[in-house]
Coordinates of N, CA and C in Angstrom, one line a residue:
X1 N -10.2 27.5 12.8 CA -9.6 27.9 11.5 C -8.3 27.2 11.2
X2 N -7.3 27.2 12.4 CA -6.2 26.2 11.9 C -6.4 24.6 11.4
X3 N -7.4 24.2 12.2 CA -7.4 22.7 12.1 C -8.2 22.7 10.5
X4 N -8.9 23.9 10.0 CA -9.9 23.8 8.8 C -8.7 23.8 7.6
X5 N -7.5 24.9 8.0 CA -6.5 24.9 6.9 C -5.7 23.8 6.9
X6 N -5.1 23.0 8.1 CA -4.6 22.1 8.0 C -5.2 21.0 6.8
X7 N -6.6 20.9 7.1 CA -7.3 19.8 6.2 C -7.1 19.8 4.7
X8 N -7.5 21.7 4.6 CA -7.4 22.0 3.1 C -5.7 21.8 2.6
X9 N -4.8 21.9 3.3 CA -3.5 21.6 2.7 C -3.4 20.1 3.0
X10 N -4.2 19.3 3.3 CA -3.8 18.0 3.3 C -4.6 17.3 2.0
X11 N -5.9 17.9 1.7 CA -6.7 17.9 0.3 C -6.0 17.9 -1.0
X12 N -5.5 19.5 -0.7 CA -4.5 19.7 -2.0 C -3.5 19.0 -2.4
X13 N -2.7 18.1 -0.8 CA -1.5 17.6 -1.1 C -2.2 16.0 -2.3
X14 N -3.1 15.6 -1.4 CA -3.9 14.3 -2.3 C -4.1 14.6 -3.9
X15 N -4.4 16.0 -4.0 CA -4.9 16.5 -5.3 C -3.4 16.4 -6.2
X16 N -2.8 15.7 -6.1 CA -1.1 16.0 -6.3 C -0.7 14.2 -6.8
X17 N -2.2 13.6 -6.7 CA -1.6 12.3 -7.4 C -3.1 11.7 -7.5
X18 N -3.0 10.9 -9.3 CA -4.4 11.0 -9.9 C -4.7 9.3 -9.8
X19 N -6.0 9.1 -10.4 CA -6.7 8.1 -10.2 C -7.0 7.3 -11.2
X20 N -6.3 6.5 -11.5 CA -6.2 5.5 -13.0 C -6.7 4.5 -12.7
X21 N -7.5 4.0 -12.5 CA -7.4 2.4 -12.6 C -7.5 1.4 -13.0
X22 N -7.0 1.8 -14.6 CA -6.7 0.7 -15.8 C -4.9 0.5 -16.1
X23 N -3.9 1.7 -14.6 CA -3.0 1.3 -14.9 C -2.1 -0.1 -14.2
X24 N -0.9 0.1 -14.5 CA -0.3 -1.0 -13.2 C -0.2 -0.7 -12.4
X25 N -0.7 -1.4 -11.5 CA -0.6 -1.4 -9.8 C 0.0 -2.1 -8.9
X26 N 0.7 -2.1 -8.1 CA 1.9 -2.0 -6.7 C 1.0 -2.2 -5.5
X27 N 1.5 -2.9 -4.6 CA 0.7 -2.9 -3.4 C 2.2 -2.4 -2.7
X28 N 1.8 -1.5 -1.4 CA 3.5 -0.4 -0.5 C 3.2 -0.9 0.7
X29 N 4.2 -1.3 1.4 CA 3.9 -1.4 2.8 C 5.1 -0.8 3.5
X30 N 4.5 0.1 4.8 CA 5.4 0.7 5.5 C 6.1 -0.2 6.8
X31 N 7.0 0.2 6.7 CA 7.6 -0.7 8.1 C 8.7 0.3 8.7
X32 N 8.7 -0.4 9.9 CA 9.9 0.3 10.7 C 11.5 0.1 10.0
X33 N 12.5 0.7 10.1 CA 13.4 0.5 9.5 C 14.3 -0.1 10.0
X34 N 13.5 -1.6 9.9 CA 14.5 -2.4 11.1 C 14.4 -4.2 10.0
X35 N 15.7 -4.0 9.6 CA 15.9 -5.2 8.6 C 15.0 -6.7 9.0
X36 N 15.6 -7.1 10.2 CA 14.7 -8.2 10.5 C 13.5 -8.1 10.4
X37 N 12.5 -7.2 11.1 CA 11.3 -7.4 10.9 C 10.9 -6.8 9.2
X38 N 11.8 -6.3 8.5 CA 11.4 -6.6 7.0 C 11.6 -7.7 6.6
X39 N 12.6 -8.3 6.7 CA 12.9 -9.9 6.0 C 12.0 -10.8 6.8
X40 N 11.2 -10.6 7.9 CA 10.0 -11.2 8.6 C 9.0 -11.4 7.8
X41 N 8.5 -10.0 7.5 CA 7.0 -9.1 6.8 C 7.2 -9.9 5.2
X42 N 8.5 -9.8 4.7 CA 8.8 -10.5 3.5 C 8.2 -12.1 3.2
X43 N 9.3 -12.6 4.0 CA 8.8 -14.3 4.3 C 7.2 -14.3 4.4
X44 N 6.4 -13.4 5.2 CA 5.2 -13.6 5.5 C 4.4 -13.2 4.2
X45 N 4.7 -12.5 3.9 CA 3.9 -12.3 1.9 C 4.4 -13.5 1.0
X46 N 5.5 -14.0 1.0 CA 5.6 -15.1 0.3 C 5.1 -16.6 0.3
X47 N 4.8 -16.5 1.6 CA 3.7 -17.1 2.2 C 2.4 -17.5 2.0
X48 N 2.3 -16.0 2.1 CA 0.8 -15.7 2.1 C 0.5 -16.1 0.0
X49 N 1.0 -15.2 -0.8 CA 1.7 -15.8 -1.9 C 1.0 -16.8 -2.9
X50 N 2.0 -18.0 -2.0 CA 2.0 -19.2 -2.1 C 0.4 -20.0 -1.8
X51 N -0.1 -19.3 -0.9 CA -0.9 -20.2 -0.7 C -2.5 -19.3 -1.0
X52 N -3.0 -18.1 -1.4 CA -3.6 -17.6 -2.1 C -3.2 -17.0 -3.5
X53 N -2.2 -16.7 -4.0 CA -2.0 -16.3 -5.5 C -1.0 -17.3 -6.5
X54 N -1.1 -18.6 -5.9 CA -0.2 -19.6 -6.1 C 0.0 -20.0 -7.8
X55 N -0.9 -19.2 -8.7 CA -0.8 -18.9 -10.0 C -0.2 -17.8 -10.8
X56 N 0.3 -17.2 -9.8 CA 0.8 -15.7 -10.4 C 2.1 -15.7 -9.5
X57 N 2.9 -15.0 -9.9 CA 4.4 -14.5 -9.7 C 4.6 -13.2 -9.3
X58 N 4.6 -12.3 -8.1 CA 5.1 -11.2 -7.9 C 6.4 -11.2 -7.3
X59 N 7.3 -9.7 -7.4 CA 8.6 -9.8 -7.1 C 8.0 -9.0 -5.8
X60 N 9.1 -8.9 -4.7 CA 8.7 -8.4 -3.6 C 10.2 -7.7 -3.6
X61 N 10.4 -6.4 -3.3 CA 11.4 -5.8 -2.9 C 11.8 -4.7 -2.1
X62 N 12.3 -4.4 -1.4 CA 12.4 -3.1 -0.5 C 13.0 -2.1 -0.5
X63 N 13.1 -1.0 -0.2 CA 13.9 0.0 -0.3 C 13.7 1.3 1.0
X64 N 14.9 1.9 0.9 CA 14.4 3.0 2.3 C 13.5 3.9 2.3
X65 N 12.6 4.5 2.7 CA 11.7 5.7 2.5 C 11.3 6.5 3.7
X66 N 11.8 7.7 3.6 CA 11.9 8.5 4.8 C 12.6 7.7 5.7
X67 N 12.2 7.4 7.0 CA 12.4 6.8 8.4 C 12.1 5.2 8.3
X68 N 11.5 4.8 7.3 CA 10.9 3.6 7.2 C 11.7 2.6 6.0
X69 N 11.1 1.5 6.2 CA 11.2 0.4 4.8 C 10.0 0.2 4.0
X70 N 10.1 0.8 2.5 CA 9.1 0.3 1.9 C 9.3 -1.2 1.4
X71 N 8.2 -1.7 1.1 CA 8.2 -2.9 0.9 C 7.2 -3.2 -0.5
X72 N 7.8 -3.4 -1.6 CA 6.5 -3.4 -2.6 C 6.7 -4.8 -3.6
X73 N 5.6 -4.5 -3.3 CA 4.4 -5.8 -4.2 C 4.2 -5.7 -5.6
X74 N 4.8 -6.2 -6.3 CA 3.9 -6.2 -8.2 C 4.3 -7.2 -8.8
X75 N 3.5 -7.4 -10.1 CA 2.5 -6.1 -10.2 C 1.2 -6.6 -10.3
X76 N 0.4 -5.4 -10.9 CA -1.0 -6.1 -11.0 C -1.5 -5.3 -12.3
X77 N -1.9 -5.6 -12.9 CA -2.6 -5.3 -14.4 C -3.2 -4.2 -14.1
X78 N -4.3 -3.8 -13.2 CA -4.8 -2.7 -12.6 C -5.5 -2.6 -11.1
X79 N -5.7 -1.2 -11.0 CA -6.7 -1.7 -9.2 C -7.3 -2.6 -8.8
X80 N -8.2 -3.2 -9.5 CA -9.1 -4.2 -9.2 C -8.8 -5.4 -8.8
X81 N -7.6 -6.2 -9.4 CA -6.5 -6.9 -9.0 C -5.7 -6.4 -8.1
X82 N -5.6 -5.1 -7.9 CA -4.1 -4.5 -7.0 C -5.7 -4.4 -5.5
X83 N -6.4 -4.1 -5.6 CA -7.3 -3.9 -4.2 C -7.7 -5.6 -3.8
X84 N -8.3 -6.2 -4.5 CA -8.5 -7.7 -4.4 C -7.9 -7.9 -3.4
X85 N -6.2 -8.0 -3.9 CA -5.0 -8.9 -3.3 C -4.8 -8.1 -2.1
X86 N -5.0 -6.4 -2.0 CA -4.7 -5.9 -1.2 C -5.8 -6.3 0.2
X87 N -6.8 -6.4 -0.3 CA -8.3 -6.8 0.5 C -8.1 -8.2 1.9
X88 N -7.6 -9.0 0.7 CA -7.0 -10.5 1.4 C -6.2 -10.0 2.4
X89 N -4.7 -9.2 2.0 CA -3.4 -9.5 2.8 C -3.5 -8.4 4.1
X90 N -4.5 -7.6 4.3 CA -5.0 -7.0 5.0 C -5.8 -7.7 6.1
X91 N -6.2 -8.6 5.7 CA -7.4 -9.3 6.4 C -7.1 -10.9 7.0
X92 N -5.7 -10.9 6.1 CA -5.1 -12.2 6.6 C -4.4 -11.8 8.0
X93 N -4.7 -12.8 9.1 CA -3.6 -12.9 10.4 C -2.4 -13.0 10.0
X94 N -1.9 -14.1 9.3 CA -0.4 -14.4 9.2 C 0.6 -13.6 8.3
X95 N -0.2 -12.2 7.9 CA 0.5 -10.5 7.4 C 1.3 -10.4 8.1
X96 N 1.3 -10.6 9.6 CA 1.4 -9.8 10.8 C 2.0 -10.2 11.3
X97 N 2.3 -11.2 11.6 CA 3.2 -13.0 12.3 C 4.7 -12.2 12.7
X98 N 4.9 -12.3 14.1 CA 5.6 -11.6 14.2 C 6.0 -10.1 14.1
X99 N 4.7 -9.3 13.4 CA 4.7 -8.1 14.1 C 3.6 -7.2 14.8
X100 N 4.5 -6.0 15.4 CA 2.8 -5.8 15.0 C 2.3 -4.8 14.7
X101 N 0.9 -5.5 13.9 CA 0.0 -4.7 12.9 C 0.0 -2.9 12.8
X102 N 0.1 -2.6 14.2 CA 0.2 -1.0 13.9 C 1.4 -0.8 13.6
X103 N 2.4 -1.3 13.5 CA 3.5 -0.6 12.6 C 3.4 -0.7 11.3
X104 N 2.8 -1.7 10.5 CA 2.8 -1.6 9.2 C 1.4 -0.9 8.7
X105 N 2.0 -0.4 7.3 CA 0.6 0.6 6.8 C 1.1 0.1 5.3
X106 N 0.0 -0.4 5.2 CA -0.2 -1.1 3.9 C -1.3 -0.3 2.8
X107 N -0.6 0.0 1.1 CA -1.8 0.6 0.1 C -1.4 0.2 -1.4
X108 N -2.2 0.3 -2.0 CA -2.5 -0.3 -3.0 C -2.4 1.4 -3.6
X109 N -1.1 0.9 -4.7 CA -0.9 2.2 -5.4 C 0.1 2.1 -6.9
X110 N -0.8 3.4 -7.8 CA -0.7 2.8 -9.3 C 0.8 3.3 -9.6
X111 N 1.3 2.7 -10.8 CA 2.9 3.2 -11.1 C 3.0 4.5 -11.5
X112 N 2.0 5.2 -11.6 CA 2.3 6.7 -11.8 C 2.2 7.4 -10.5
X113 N 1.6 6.5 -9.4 CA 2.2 7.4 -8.4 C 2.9 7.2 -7.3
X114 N 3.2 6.1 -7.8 CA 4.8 5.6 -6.8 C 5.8 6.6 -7.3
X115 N 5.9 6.7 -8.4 CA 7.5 8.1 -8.3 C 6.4 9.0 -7.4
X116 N 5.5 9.7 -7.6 CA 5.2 10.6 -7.3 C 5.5 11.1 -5.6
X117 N 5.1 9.8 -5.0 CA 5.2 9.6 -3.9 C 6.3 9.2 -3.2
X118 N 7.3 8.7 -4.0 CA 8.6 8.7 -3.7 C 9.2 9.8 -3.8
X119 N 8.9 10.3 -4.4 CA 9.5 11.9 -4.7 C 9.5 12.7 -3.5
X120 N 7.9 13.1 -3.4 CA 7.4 14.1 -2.5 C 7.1 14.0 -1.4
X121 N 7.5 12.4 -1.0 CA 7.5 12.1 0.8 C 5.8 12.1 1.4
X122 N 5.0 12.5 0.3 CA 3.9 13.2 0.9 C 3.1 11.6 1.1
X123 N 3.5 10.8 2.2 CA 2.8 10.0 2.9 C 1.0 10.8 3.5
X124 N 0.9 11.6 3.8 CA 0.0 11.9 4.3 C -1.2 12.1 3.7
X125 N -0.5 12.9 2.4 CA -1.6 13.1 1.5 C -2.5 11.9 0.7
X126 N -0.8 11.0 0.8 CA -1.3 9.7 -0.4 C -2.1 8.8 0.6
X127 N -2.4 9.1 2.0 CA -3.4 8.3 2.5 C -4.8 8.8 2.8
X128 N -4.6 10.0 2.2 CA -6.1 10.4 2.0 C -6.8 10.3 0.6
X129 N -5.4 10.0 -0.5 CA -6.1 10.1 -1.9 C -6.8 8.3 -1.6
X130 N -5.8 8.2 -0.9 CA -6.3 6.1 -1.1 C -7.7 5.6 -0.5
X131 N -8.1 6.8 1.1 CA -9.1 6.6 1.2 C -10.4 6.8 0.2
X132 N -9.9 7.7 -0.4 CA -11.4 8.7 -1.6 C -11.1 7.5 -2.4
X133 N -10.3 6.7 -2.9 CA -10.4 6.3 -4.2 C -10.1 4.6 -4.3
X134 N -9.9 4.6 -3.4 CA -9.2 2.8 -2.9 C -10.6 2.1 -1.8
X135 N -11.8 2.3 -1.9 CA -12.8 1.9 -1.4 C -13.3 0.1 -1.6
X136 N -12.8 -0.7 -0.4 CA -13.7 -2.2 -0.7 C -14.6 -1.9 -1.3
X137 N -14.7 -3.1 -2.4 CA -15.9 -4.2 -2.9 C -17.3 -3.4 -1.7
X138 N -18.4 -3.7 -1.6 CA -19.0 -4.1 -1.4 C -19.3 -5.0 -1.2
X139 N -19.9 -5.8 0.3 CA -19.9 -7.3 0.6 C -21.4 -7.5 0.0
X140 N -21.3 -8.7 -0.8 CA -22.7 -9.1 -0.8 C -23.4 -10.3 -0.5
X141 N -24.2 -10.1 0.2 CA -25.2 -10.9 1.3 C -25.3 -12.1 0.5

């Protein structure tokens, strides 16, 4: 019964940020709060960047969040472009270069709910809304 309420208050927390995806979209990346390996993780998106979105311009900037450094990505017109890019930089090796991969937690998330989530801290919840709602493409054969 505890572990059943824990769930339902982790549900409700998700229920706490909505699903647009005709807005602008942000790609967040969590990192340890440790300057060099953000100015690392940085260099490595600019990179990455350069040599898959080499037509487009995003600003990359950071700031503190909770215990961590966020690191965010924009922008993107809407999800589809904000998952795309997010699809690649997840799947690319040289994201990582120099770190590693289980400390960063990387999501694709719209401008209405970056305050929300800056607000409310509620990292937990917002990785449950992203699983329901931030689903890959489908590969096709």
């Amino acid at each position: 019964p505890v572990l059943k309420q824990a769930k339902e208050e982790q549900r409700n927390k998700a229920a706490d940020f909505s699903f647009n995806p005709d807005l602008e979209h942000f790609i967040i990346a969590l990192l340890p709060d440790d300057s060099k390996l953000v100015e690392n993780f940085k260099t490595n998106i600019g990179n990455f960047n350069v040599v898959f979105f080499n037509e487009k311009k995003f600003d990359v900037t950071s700031t503190f969040f909770e215990s961590k450094q966020m690191v965010l990505i924009k922008s993107f017109p809407n999800s589809k472009e904000a998952l795309t890019y997010f699809e690649n930089l997840v799947t690319d090796p040289d994201t990582y270069k120099g770190l590693k991969k289980e400390n960063v937690e990387i999501y694709p998330i719209s401008s209405e709910n970056l305050p929300l989530l800056y607000k409310s801290k509620n990292l937990e919840g917002y990785k449950l809304f992203t699983s329901e709602h931030y689903q890959p493409a489908p590969k096709k054969n």
